[in-house]
PDB file of C-alpha atoms and ligand atoms in Angstrom:
ATOM      1  CA  MET A  14       3.578  -9.299  11.631  1.00 68.00           C
ATOM      2  CA  PRO A  15       0.670  -7.485   9.900  1.00 68.00           C
ATOM      3  CA  THR A  16      -2.830  -8.370  11.113  1.00 82.00           C
ATOM      4  CA  ASN A  17      -4.223  -9.063   7.663  1.00 93.00           C
ATOM      5  CA  LYS A  18      -2.841  -9.851   4.245  1.00 97.00           C
ATOM      6  CA  ILE A  19      -5.411  -8.405   1.891  1.00 97.00           C
ATOM      7  CA  ALA A  20      -5.367  -8.969  -1.875  1.00 98.00           C
ATOM      8  CA  ILE A  21      -7.174  -6.183  -3.737  1.00 97.00           C
ATOM      9  CA  ILE A  22      -7.691  -6.764  -7.449  1.00 97.00           C
ATOM     10  CA  GLY A  23      -8.985  -4.321 -10.058  1.00 96.00           C
ATOM     11  CA  ALA A  24      -8.934  -4.789 -13.814  1.00 94.00           C
ATOM     12  CA  MET A  25      -7.933  -1.272 -14.860  1.00 92.00           C
ATOM     13  CA  GLU A  26      -5.441   1.288 -13.576  1.00 88.00           C
ATOM     14  CA  CYS A  27      -8.225   3.740 -12.680  1.00 90.00           C
ATOM     15  CA  GLU A  28      -9.790   1.076 -10.465  1.00 89.00           C
ATOM     16  CA  ILE A  29      -6.693   0.740  -8.269  1.00 92.00           C
ATOM     17  CA  SER A  30      -4.761   4.028  -8.566  1.00 92.00           C
ATOM     18  CA  SER A  31      -6.153   5.849  -5.557  1.00 91.00           C
ATOM     19  CA  ILE A  32      -5.508   2.853  -3.275  1.00 94.00           C
ATOM     20  CA  LYS A  33      -1.935   2.665  -4.578  1.00 94.00           C
ATOM     21  CA  GLN A  34      -1.408   6.223  -3.309  1.00 94.00           C
ATOM     22  CA  GLU A  35      -2.225   5.074   0.217  1.00 93.00           C
ATOM     23  CA  LEU A  36       0.365   2.278   0.337  1.00 95.00           C
ATOM     24  CA  LYS A  37       3.352   2.770   2.603  1.00 96.00           C
ATOM     25  CA  ASP A  38       6.624   0.963   1.683  1.00 96.00           C
ATOM     26  CA  LEU A  39       5.344   0.591  -1.873  1.00 97.00           C
ATOM     27  CA  LYS A  40       6.989  -2.153  -3.950  1.00 97.00           C
ATOM     28  CA  GLU A  41       6.219  -3.085  -7.525  1.00 96.00           C
ATOM     29  CA  ILE A  42       6.260  -6.494  -9.188  1.00 94.00           C
ATOM     30  CA  VAL A  43       5.577  -7.209 -12.832  1.00 91.00           C
ATOM     31  CA  TYR A  44       4.829 -10.838 -13.619  1.00 88.00           C
ATOM     32  CA  ALA A  45       3.354 -12.183 -16.881  1.00 86.00           C
ATOM     33  CA  ASP A  46       2.005  -8.723 -17.663  1.00 84.00           C
ATOM     34  CA  LEU A  47       0.359  -8.475 -14.266  1.00 88.00           C
ATOM     35  CA  GLN A  48       1.035  -5.261 -12.412  1.00 94.00           C
ATOM     36  CA  ILE A  49       1.262  -5.920  -8.694  1.00 96.00           C
ATOM     37  CA  TYR A  50       2.036  -3.530  -5.847  1.00 97.00           C
ATOM     38  CA  THR A  51       2.616  -4.391  -2.227  1.00 97.00           C
ATOM     39  CA  GLY A  52       2.626  -2.083   0.747  1.00 97.00           C
ATOM     40  CA  ASN A  53       1.027  -1.380   4.080  1.00 96.00           C
ATOM     41  CA  ILE A  54      -2.039   0.485   5.195  1.00 94.00           C
ATOM     42  CA  LYS A  55      -2.095   0.713   8.975  1.00 91.00           C
ATOM     43  CA  ASP A  56      -1.527  -2.781  10.278  1.00 91.00           C
ATOM     44  CA  ASN A  57      -2.493  -4.472   7.025  1.00 95.00           C
ATOM     45  CA  PHE A  58      -0.224  -5.848   4.305  1.00 97.00           C
ATOM     46  CA  ILE A  59      -1.863  -5.051   0.981  1.00 97.00           C
ATOM     47  CA  ILE A  60      -1.294  -6.815  -2.321  1.00 97.00           C
ATOM     48  CA  LEU A  61      -2.832  -4.520  -4.908  1.00 97.00           C
ATOM     49  CA  SER A  62      -3.079  -5.603  -8.486  1.00 96.00           C
ATOM     50  CA  ARG A  63      -4.166  -4.474 -11.916  1.00 95.00           C
ATOM     51  CA  SER A  64      -5.142  -7.739 -13.523  1.00 94.00           C
ATOM     52  CA  GLY A  65      -6.254  -6.567 -16.953  1.00 94.00           C
ATOM     53  CA  VAL A  66      -9.765  -7.027 -18.284  1.00 96.00           C
ATOM     54  CA  GLY A  67     -11.618 -10.328 -18.501  1.00 98.00           C
ATOM     55  CA  LYS A  68     -11.926 -13.662 -16.729  1.00 98.00           C
ATOM     56  CA  VAL A  69      -8.661 -15.287 -17.818  1.00 97.00           C
ATOM     57  CA  ASN A  70      -6.580 -12.286 -16.746  1.00 96.00           C
ATOM     58  CA  ALA A  71      -8.445 -12.170 -13.463  1.00 97.00           C
ATOM     59  CA  ALA A  72      -8.043 -15.901 -12.758  1.00 98.00           C
ATOM     60  CA  LEU A  73      -4.321 -15.907 -13.611  1.00 96.00           C
ATOM     61  CA  ASN A  74      -3.796 -12.915 -11.397  1.00 97.00           C
ATOM     62  CA  THR A  75      -5.714 -14.328  -8.445  1.00 98.00           C
ATOM     63  CA  GLN A  76      -3.904 -17.654  -8.458  1.00 98.00           C
ATOM     64  CA  TYR A  77      -0.499 -15.953  -8.755  1.00 97.00           C
ATOM     65  CA  ILE A  78      -1.255 -13.698  -5.790  1.00 97.00           C
ATOM     66  CA  ILE A  79      -2.558 -16.585  -3.698  1.00 98.00           C
ATOM     67  CA  ASP A  80       0.501 -18.753  -4.451  1.00 97.00           C
ATOM     68  CA  THR A  81       2.984 -15.939  -3.898  1.00 97.00           C
ATOM     69  CA  PHE A  82       1.533 -14.003  -0.953  1.00 97.00           C
ATOM     70  CA  LYS A  83      -1.008 -16.313   0.718  1.00 97.00           C
ATOM     71  CA  PRO A  84      -3.532 -13.539   1.452  1.00 98.00           C
ATOM     72  CA  ASN A  85      -6.220 -14.189   4.052  1.00 97.00           C
ATOM     73  CA  MET A  86      -8.879 -12.453   1.968  1.00 98.00           C
ATOM     74  CA  VAL A  87      -9.389 -11.403  -1.651  1.00 98.00           C
ATOM     75  CA  ILE A  88     -11.334  -8.291  -2.623  1.00 97.00           C
ATOM     76  CA  ASN A  89     -12.321  -7.455  -6.187  1.00 97.00           C
ATOM     77  CA  ILE A  90     -13.145  -3.827  -6.859  1.00 96.00           C
ATOM     78  CA  GLY A  91     -14.111  -1.656  -9.789  1.00 94.00           C
ATOM     79  CA  VAL A  92     -17.036  -0.562 -11.879  1.00 95.00           C
ATOM     80  CA  ALA A  93     -19.994  -2.516 -13.241  1.00 96.00           C
ATOM     81  CA  GLY A  94     -23.013  -2.068 -15.456  1.00 96.00           C
ATOM     82  CA  GLY A  95     -26.355  -2.007 -13.663  1.00 97.00           C
ATOM     83  CA  VAL A  96     -28.824  -4.530 -15.088  1.00 98.00           C
ATOM     84  CA  ASP A  97     -31.568  -4.338 -12.474  1.00 98.00           C
ATOM     85  CA  LYS A  98     -34.149  -1.571 -12.396  1.00 97.00           C
ATOM     86  CA  CYS A  99     -33.337  -0.768  -8.766  1.00 97.00           C
ATOM     87  CA  LEU A 100     -29.872   0.542  -9.686  1.00 97.00           C
ATOM     88  CA  ASN A 101     -28.697   4.029 -10.570  1.00 95.00           C
ATOM     89  CA  ILE A 102     -25.310   5.231 -11.765  1.00 93.00           C
ATOM     90  CA  GLY A 103     -23.086   5.835  -8.742  1.00 94.00           C
ATOM     91  CA  ASP A 104     -24.734   3.123  -6.597  1.00 96.00           C
ATOM     92  CA  ILE A 105     -22.632   0.429  -4.948  1.00 96.00           C
ATOM     93  CA  VAL A 106     -23.238  -3.298  -5.246  1.00 97.00           C
ATOM     94  CA  ILE A 107     -21.889  -5.669  -2.615  1.00 98.00           C
ATOM     95  CA  GLY A 108     -21.839  -9.082  -4.291  1.00 98.00           C
ATOM     96  CA  THR A 109     -23.546 -11.870  -2.387  1.00 98.00           C
ATOM     97  CA  ASN A 110     -22.770 -14.440  -5.051  1.00 98.00           C
ATOM     98  CA  LEU A 111     -21.188 -14.485  -8.471  1.00 98.00           C
ATOM     99  CA  VAL A 112     -22.164 -16.297 -11.670  1.00 98.00           C
ATOM    100  CA  GLN A 113     -20.677 -16.537 -15.165  1.00 98.00           C
ATOM    101  CA  HIS A 114     -23.408 -15.392 -17.527  1.00 98.00           C
ATOM    102  CA  ASP A 115     -21.441 -16.458 -20.623  1.00 98.00           C
ATOM    103  CA  PHE A 116     -20.688 -20.037 -19.494  1.00 97.00           C
ATOM    104  CA  ASP A 117     -22.910 -21.954 -21.873  1.00 96.00           C
ATOM    105  CA  ILE A 118     -23.198 -25.712 -22.245  1.00 95.00           C
ATOM    106  CA  THR A 119     -26.968 -25.604 -22.686  1.00 95.00           C
ATOM    107  CA  PRO A 120     -26.861 -27.972 -25.740  1.00 95.00           C
ATOM    108  CA  LEU A 121     -25.753 -30.699 -23.275  1.00 93.00           C
ATOM    109  CA  GLY A 122     -28.787 -30.126 -21.055  1.00 94.00           C
ATOM    110  CA  TYR A 123     -27.255 -27.744 -18.513  1.00 95.00           C
ATOM    111  CA  ALA A 124     -28.763 -24.436 -17.408  1.00 95.00           C
ATOM    112  CA  LYS A 125     -27.035 -21.302 -18.651  1.00 96.00           C
ATOM    113  CA  GLY A 126     -24.111 -20.570 -16.317  1.00 97.00           C
ATOM    114  CA  CYS A 127     -23.986 -24.124 -14.948  1.00 96.00           C
ATOM    115  CA  MET A 128     -20.352 -25.189 -14.872  1.00 93.00           C
ATOM    116  CA  CYS A 129     -20.725 -29.006 -14.610  1.00 84.00           C
ATOM    117  CA  ILE A 130     -20.021 -28.874 -10.885  1.00 80.00           C
ATOM    118  CA  GLY A 131     -22.223 -31.040  -8.657  1.00 77.00           C
ATOM    119  CA  LYS A 132     -25.242 -33.014  -9.769  1.00 80.00           C
ATOM    120  CA  ASP A 133     -27.783 -30.255 -10.346  1.00 89.00           C
ATOM    121  CA  LYS A 134     -27.746 -29.301 -14.018  1.00 93.00           C
ATOM    122  CA  SER A 135     -30.753 -27.031 -13.669  1.00 94.00           C
ATOM    123  CA  LYS A 136     -29.149 -24.012 -11.990  1.00 94.00           C
ATOM    124  CA  PRO A 137     -26.222 -21.710 -12.689  1.00 96.00           C
ATOM    125  CA  THR A 138     -23.112 -22.336 -10.583  1.00 96.00           C
ATOM    126  CA  LYS A 139     -22.830 -19.725  -7.837  1.00 96.00           C
ATOM    127  CA  TYR A 140     -19.739 -18.644  -5.917  1.00 97.00           C
ATOM    128  CA  TYR A 141     -20.639 -17.152  -2.560  1.00 98.00           C
ATOM    129  CA  CYS A 142     -18.956 -14.102  -1.064  1.00 98.00           C
ATOM    130  CA  ASP A 143     -17.890 -14.322   2.568  1.00 98.00           C
ATOM    131  CA  ASN A 144     -20.732 -13.418   4.935  1.00 98.00           C
ATOM    132  CA  ASN A 145     -18.487 -11.607   7.431  1.00 97.00           C
ATOM    133  CA  LEU A 146     -17.056  -9.438   4.685  1.00 97.00           C
ATOM    134  CA  ILE A 147     -20.535  -8.703   3.320  1.00 98.00           C
ATOM    135  CA  GLU A 148     -21.661  -7.580   6.771  1.00 97.00           C
ATOM    136  CA  LYS A 149     -18.550  -5.467   7.380  1.00 96.00           C
ATOM    137  CA  PHE A 150     -18.879  -3.673   4.043  1.00 96.00           C
ATOM    138  CA  GLN A 151     -22.587  -3.108   4.550  1.00 96.00           C
ATOM    139  CA  ASN A 152     -21.969  -1.539   7.971  1.00 95.00           C
ATOM    140  CA  ILE A 153     -19.062   0.635   6.831  1.00 94.00           C
ATOM    141  CA  LEU A 154     -20.901   1.833   3.749  1.00 94.00           C
ATOM    142  CA  GLU A 155     -24.063   2.614   5.709  1.00 94.00           C
ATOM    143  CA  GLU A 156     -22.032   4.968   7.867  1.00 93.00           C
ATOM    144  CA  ASN A 157     -20.739   6.841   4.825  1.00 91.00           C
ATOM    145  CA  VAL A 158     -23.179   6.523   1.922  1.00 92.00           C
ATOM    146  CA  PRO A 159     -26.992   6.997   1.751  1.00 95.00           C
ATOM    147  CA  LYS A 160     -28.561   3.601   2.394  1.00 95.00           C
ATOM    148  CA  ASN A 161     -30.616   3.630  -0.817  1.00 96.00           C
ATOM    149  CA  LYS A 162     -27.372   3.645  -2.831  1.00 96.00           C
ATOM    150  CA  ILE A 163     -26.108   0.404  -1.289  1.00 97.00           C
ATOM    151  CA  HIS A 164     -27.318  -2.905  -2.736  1.00 98.00           C
ATOM    152  CA  GLN A 165     -26.552  -6.564  -2.107  1.00 98.00           C
ATOM    153  CA  GLY A 166     -27.108  -9.265  -4.699  1.00 98.00           C
ATOM    154  CA  VAL A 167     -25.903 -11.376  -7.592  1.00 98.00           C
ATOM    155  CA  ILE A 168     -23.125 -10.041  -9.822  1.00 98.00           C
ATOM    156  CA  ALA A 169     -22.804 -11.702 -13.234  1.00 98.00           C
ATOM    157  CA  SER A 170     -19.416 -11.838 -14.983  1.00 98.00           C
ATOM    158  CA  GLY A 171     -18.585 -12.579 -18.596  1.00 98.00           C
ATOM    159  CA  ASP A 172     -16.079 -11.748 -21.306  1.00 98.00           C
ATOM    160  CA  GLN A 173     -18.457  -9.221 -22.844  1.00 97.00           C
ATOM    161  CA  PHE A 174     -19.111  -5.555 -22.291  1.00 96.00           C
ATOM    162  CA  ILE A 175     -22.913  -5.446 -22.056  1.00 96.00           C
ATOM    163  CA  ALA A 176     -24.379  -2.519 -23.949  1.00 95.00           C
ATOM    164  CA  ASP A 177     -27.685  -3.807 -25.265  1.00 95.00           C
ATOM    165  CA  ARG A 178     -31.088  -3.606 -23.589  1.00 95.00           C
ATOM    166  CA  ASP A 179     -32.193  -7.131 -24.610  1.00 97.00           C
ATOM    167  CA  VAL A 180     -28.970  -8.784 -23.415  1.00 97.00           C
ATOM    168  CA  LYS A 181     -29.145  -6.801 -20.192  1.00 97.00           C
ATOM    169  CA  LYS A 182     -32.739  -7.939 -19.609  1.00 97.00           C
ATOM    170  CA  GLU A 183     -31.846 -11.552 -20.276  1.00 97.00           C
ATOM    171  CA  ILE A 184     -28.954 -11.532 -17.792  1.00 98.00           C
ATOM    172  CA  ASN A 185     -31.099  -9.806 -15.184  1.00 98.00           C
ATOM    173  CA  GLU A 186     -33.915 -12.347 -15.585  1.00 97.00           C
ATOM    174  CA  SER A 187     -31.872 -15.552 -16.037  1.00 96.00           C
ATOM    175  CA  PHE A 188     -29.543 -14.951 -13.099  1.00 98.00           C
ATOM    176  CA  ASP A 189     -31.506 -12.504 -10.949  1.00 98.00           C
ATOM    177  CA  ALA A 190     -28.403 -10.336 -11.368  1.00 98.00           C
ATOM    178  CA  LEU A 191     -28.064  -6.746 -10.224  1.00 98.00           C
ATOM    179  CA  ALA A 192     -24.864  -5.936 -12.102  1.00 98.00           C
ATOM    180  CA  VAL A 193     -22.544  -7.151 -14.851  1.00 98.00           C
ATOM    181  CA  GLU A 194     -18.782  -6.948 -15.084  1.00 98.00           C
ATOM    182  CA  MET A 195     -15.935  -8.967 -16.539  1.00 98.00           C
ATOM    183  CA  GLU A 196     -13.771 -10.425 -13.747  1.00 98.00           C
ATOM    184  CA  GLY A 197     -15.587 -10.981 -10.441  1.00 98.00           C
ATOM    185  CA  CYS A 198     -16.706 -14.577 -10.915  1.00 98.00           C
ATOM    186  CA  ALA A 199     -13.273 -15.697 -12.135  1.00 98.00           C
ATOM    187  CA  ILE A 200     -11.723 -14.261  -8.975  1.00 98.00           C
ATOM    188  CA  ALA A 201     -14.525 -15.838  -6.940  1.00 98.00           C
ATOM    189  CA  GLN A 202     -13.952 -19.243  -8.539  1.00 98.00           C
ATOM    190  CA  VAL A 203     -10.194 -19.204  -7.898  1.00 98.00           C
ATOM    191  CA  ALA A 204     -10.580 -17.920  -4.327  1.00 98.00           C
ATOM    192  CA  THR A 205     -13.201 -20.609  -3.615  1.00 98.00           C
ATOM    193  CA  ARG A 206     -10.977 -23.378  -5.003  1.00 97.00           C
ATOM    194  CA  ASN A 207      -8.199 -22.121  -2.700  1.00 98.00           C
ATOM    195  CA  LYS A 208     -10.621 -21.804   0.269  1.00 98.00           C
ATOM    196  CA  ILE A 209      -9.918 -18.093   0.716  1.00 98.00           C
ATOM    197  CA  PRO A 210     -12.742 -15.708   1.690  1.00 98.00           C
ATOM    198  CA  PHE A 211     -13.534 -13.158  -0.993  1.00 98.00           C
ATOM    199  CA  ILE A 212     -15.851 -10.307  -1.776  1.00 98.00           C
ATOM    200  CA  VAL A 213     -16.702  -8.252  -4.861  1.00 98.00           C
ATOM    201  CA  ILE A 214     -17.528  -4.548  -4.474  1.00 97.00           C
ATOM    202  CA  ARG A 215     -18.550  -2.663  -7.600  1.00 96.00           C
ATOM    203  CA  ALA A 216     -19.738   0.866  -8.318  1.00 95.00           C
ATOM    204  CA  ILE A 217     -22.279   1.305 -11.089  1.00 95.00           C
ATOM    205  CA  SER A 218     -20.732   3.287 -13.967  1.00 94.00           C
ATOM    206  CA  ASP A 219     -23.402   2.655 -16.633  1.00 93.00           C
ATOM    207  CA  LEU A 220     -26.721   0.919 -17.083  1.00 94.00           C
ATOM    208  CA  ALA A 221     -25.475  -1.631 -19.668  1.00 95.00           C
ATOM    209  CA  ASP A 222     -27.848  -0.151 -22.247  1.00 91.00           C
ATOM    210  CA  GLY A 223     -25.509   1.204 -24.916  1.00 85.00           C
ATOM    211  CA  ASP A 224     -25.166   4.781 -23.763  1.00 76.00           C
ATOM    212  CA  MET A 225     -21.377   4.832 -23.604  1.00 77.00           C
ATOM    213  CA  SER A 226     -20.793   8.369 -24.845  1.00 74.00           C
ATOM    214  CA  ASN A 227     -18.706   9.298 -21.836  1.00 76.00           C
ATOM    215  CA  ALA A 228     -17.487   5.847 -20.822  1.00 78.00           C
ATOM    216  CA  HIS A 229     -13.850   6.512 -19.907  1.00 78.00           C
ATOM    217  CA  ALA A 230     -14.635   9.525 -17.765  1.00 82.00           C
ATOM    218  CA  GLU A 231     -17.417   7.575 -16.067  1.00 84.00           C
ATOM    219  CA  PHE A 232     -15.070   4.655 -15.321  1.00 86.00           C
ATOM    220  CA  GLU A 233     -12.560   7.056 -13.728  1.00 84.00           C
ATOM    221  CA  LYS A 234     -15.234   8.786 -11.703  1.00 87.00           C
ATOM    222  CA  TYR A 235     -17.067   5.735 -10.381  1.00 86.00           C
ATOM    223  CA  SER A 236     -13.893   3.718  -9.782  1.00 87.00           C
ATOM    224  CA  GLN A 237     -13.291   6.202  -6.998  1.00 87.00           C
ATOM    225  CA  VAL A 238     -16.543   5.113  -5.359  1.00 84.00           C
ATOM    226  CA  SER A 239     -15.399   1.500  -4.973  1.00 87.00           C
ATOM    227  CA  SER A 240     -11.838   2.565  -4.011  1.00 89.00           C
ATOM    228  CA  GLN A 241     -13.266   4.764  -1.293  1.00 89.00           C
ATOM    229  CA  ALA A 242     -15.247   1.806   0.095  1.00 88.00           C
ATOM    230  CA  ILE A 243     -12.055  -0.266   0.236  1.00 89.00           C
ATOM    231  CA  LYS A 244     -10.112   2.509   1.995  1.00 88.00           C
ATOM    232  CA  LEU A 245     -12.811   2.774   4.627  1.00 90.00           C
ATOM    233  CA  PHE A 246     -12.780  -0.980   5.080  1.00 91.00           C
ATOM    234  CA  VAL A 247      -8.991  -1.299   5.343  1.00 90.00           C
ATOM    235  CA  ASP A 248      -8.888   1.624   7.771  1.00 86.00           C
ATOM    236  CA  THR A 249     -11.397   0.053  10.104  1.00 86.00           C
ATOM    237  CA  ILE A 250     -10.439  -3.632  10.273  1.00 82.00           C
TER     238      ILE A 250
HETATM  239  N1  LIG B 313     -18.097  -2.816 -16.462  1.00 85.49           N
HETATM  240  C1  LIG B 313     -18.689  -1.612 -16.382  1.00 85.49           C
HETATM  241  N2  LIG B 313     -19.790  -1.560 -17.146  1.00 85.49           N
HETATM  242  C2  LIG B 313     -19.897  -2.789 -17.735  1.00 85.49           C
HETATM  243  C3  LIG B 313     -20.810  -3.345 -18.652  1.00 85.49           C
HETATM  244  N3  LIG B 313     -21.842  -2.634 -19.117  1.00 85.49           N
HETATM  245  N4  LIG B 313     -20.605  -4.622 -19.057  1.00 85.49           N
HETATM  246  C4  LIG B 313     -19.553  -5.335 -18.596  1.00 85.49           C
HETATM  247  N5  LIG B 313     -18.652  -4.841 -17.730  1.00 85.49           N
HETATM  248  C5  LIG B 313     -18.818  -3.571 -17.303  1.00 85.49           C
END
């Protein structure tokens, strides 16, 4: 029996392709347009998936993988836009908690991002990454990447590609967010509901400010940064 069953989810092919190359006994499953691969790395059974972009794709994918494979952890990888001043392109963000910046029932008296869960209407709903996984990734990355390129903090997800300085500023200030992307919080929400530890690891591919002249090449390039972090992690657990 493998030691761990690890679900690794990325939205785009470039975010998962280099991990796919590492899988031994590779098998492929296509379900409801989800592309899923299984295989082994060392003693670990890996369920690797390209979910497609956005929160609904990510949620559908996560629940399918949990129901079908019963992983003992879920990892979301890929690129993100940096919205905090401390970030540079190529940095890595280890999510500590995830919010949905586009969840908006403010006309009913709720704070932006508050999802009607619990009694407190005044704060966004946060989904917390697993502390053990945060610590493991921090330690592994510190051994391989300059420390000033590794950050921990809030990642904000939404069904929007952020490419505007004012929107970026608002998300940074309202949620104290370091980075924006389009799937992490959906995966976090589903994993939390299923009581499965999760983590989100993202490499910064842009600064969410509209300069997208070289976007596809940048996605390819910086996807490799988060894939590399996952390979190091899977190799060492
Ligand atoms: N993924 C990478 N960059 C992003 C951005 N600026 N907004 C949303 N998702 C992203």
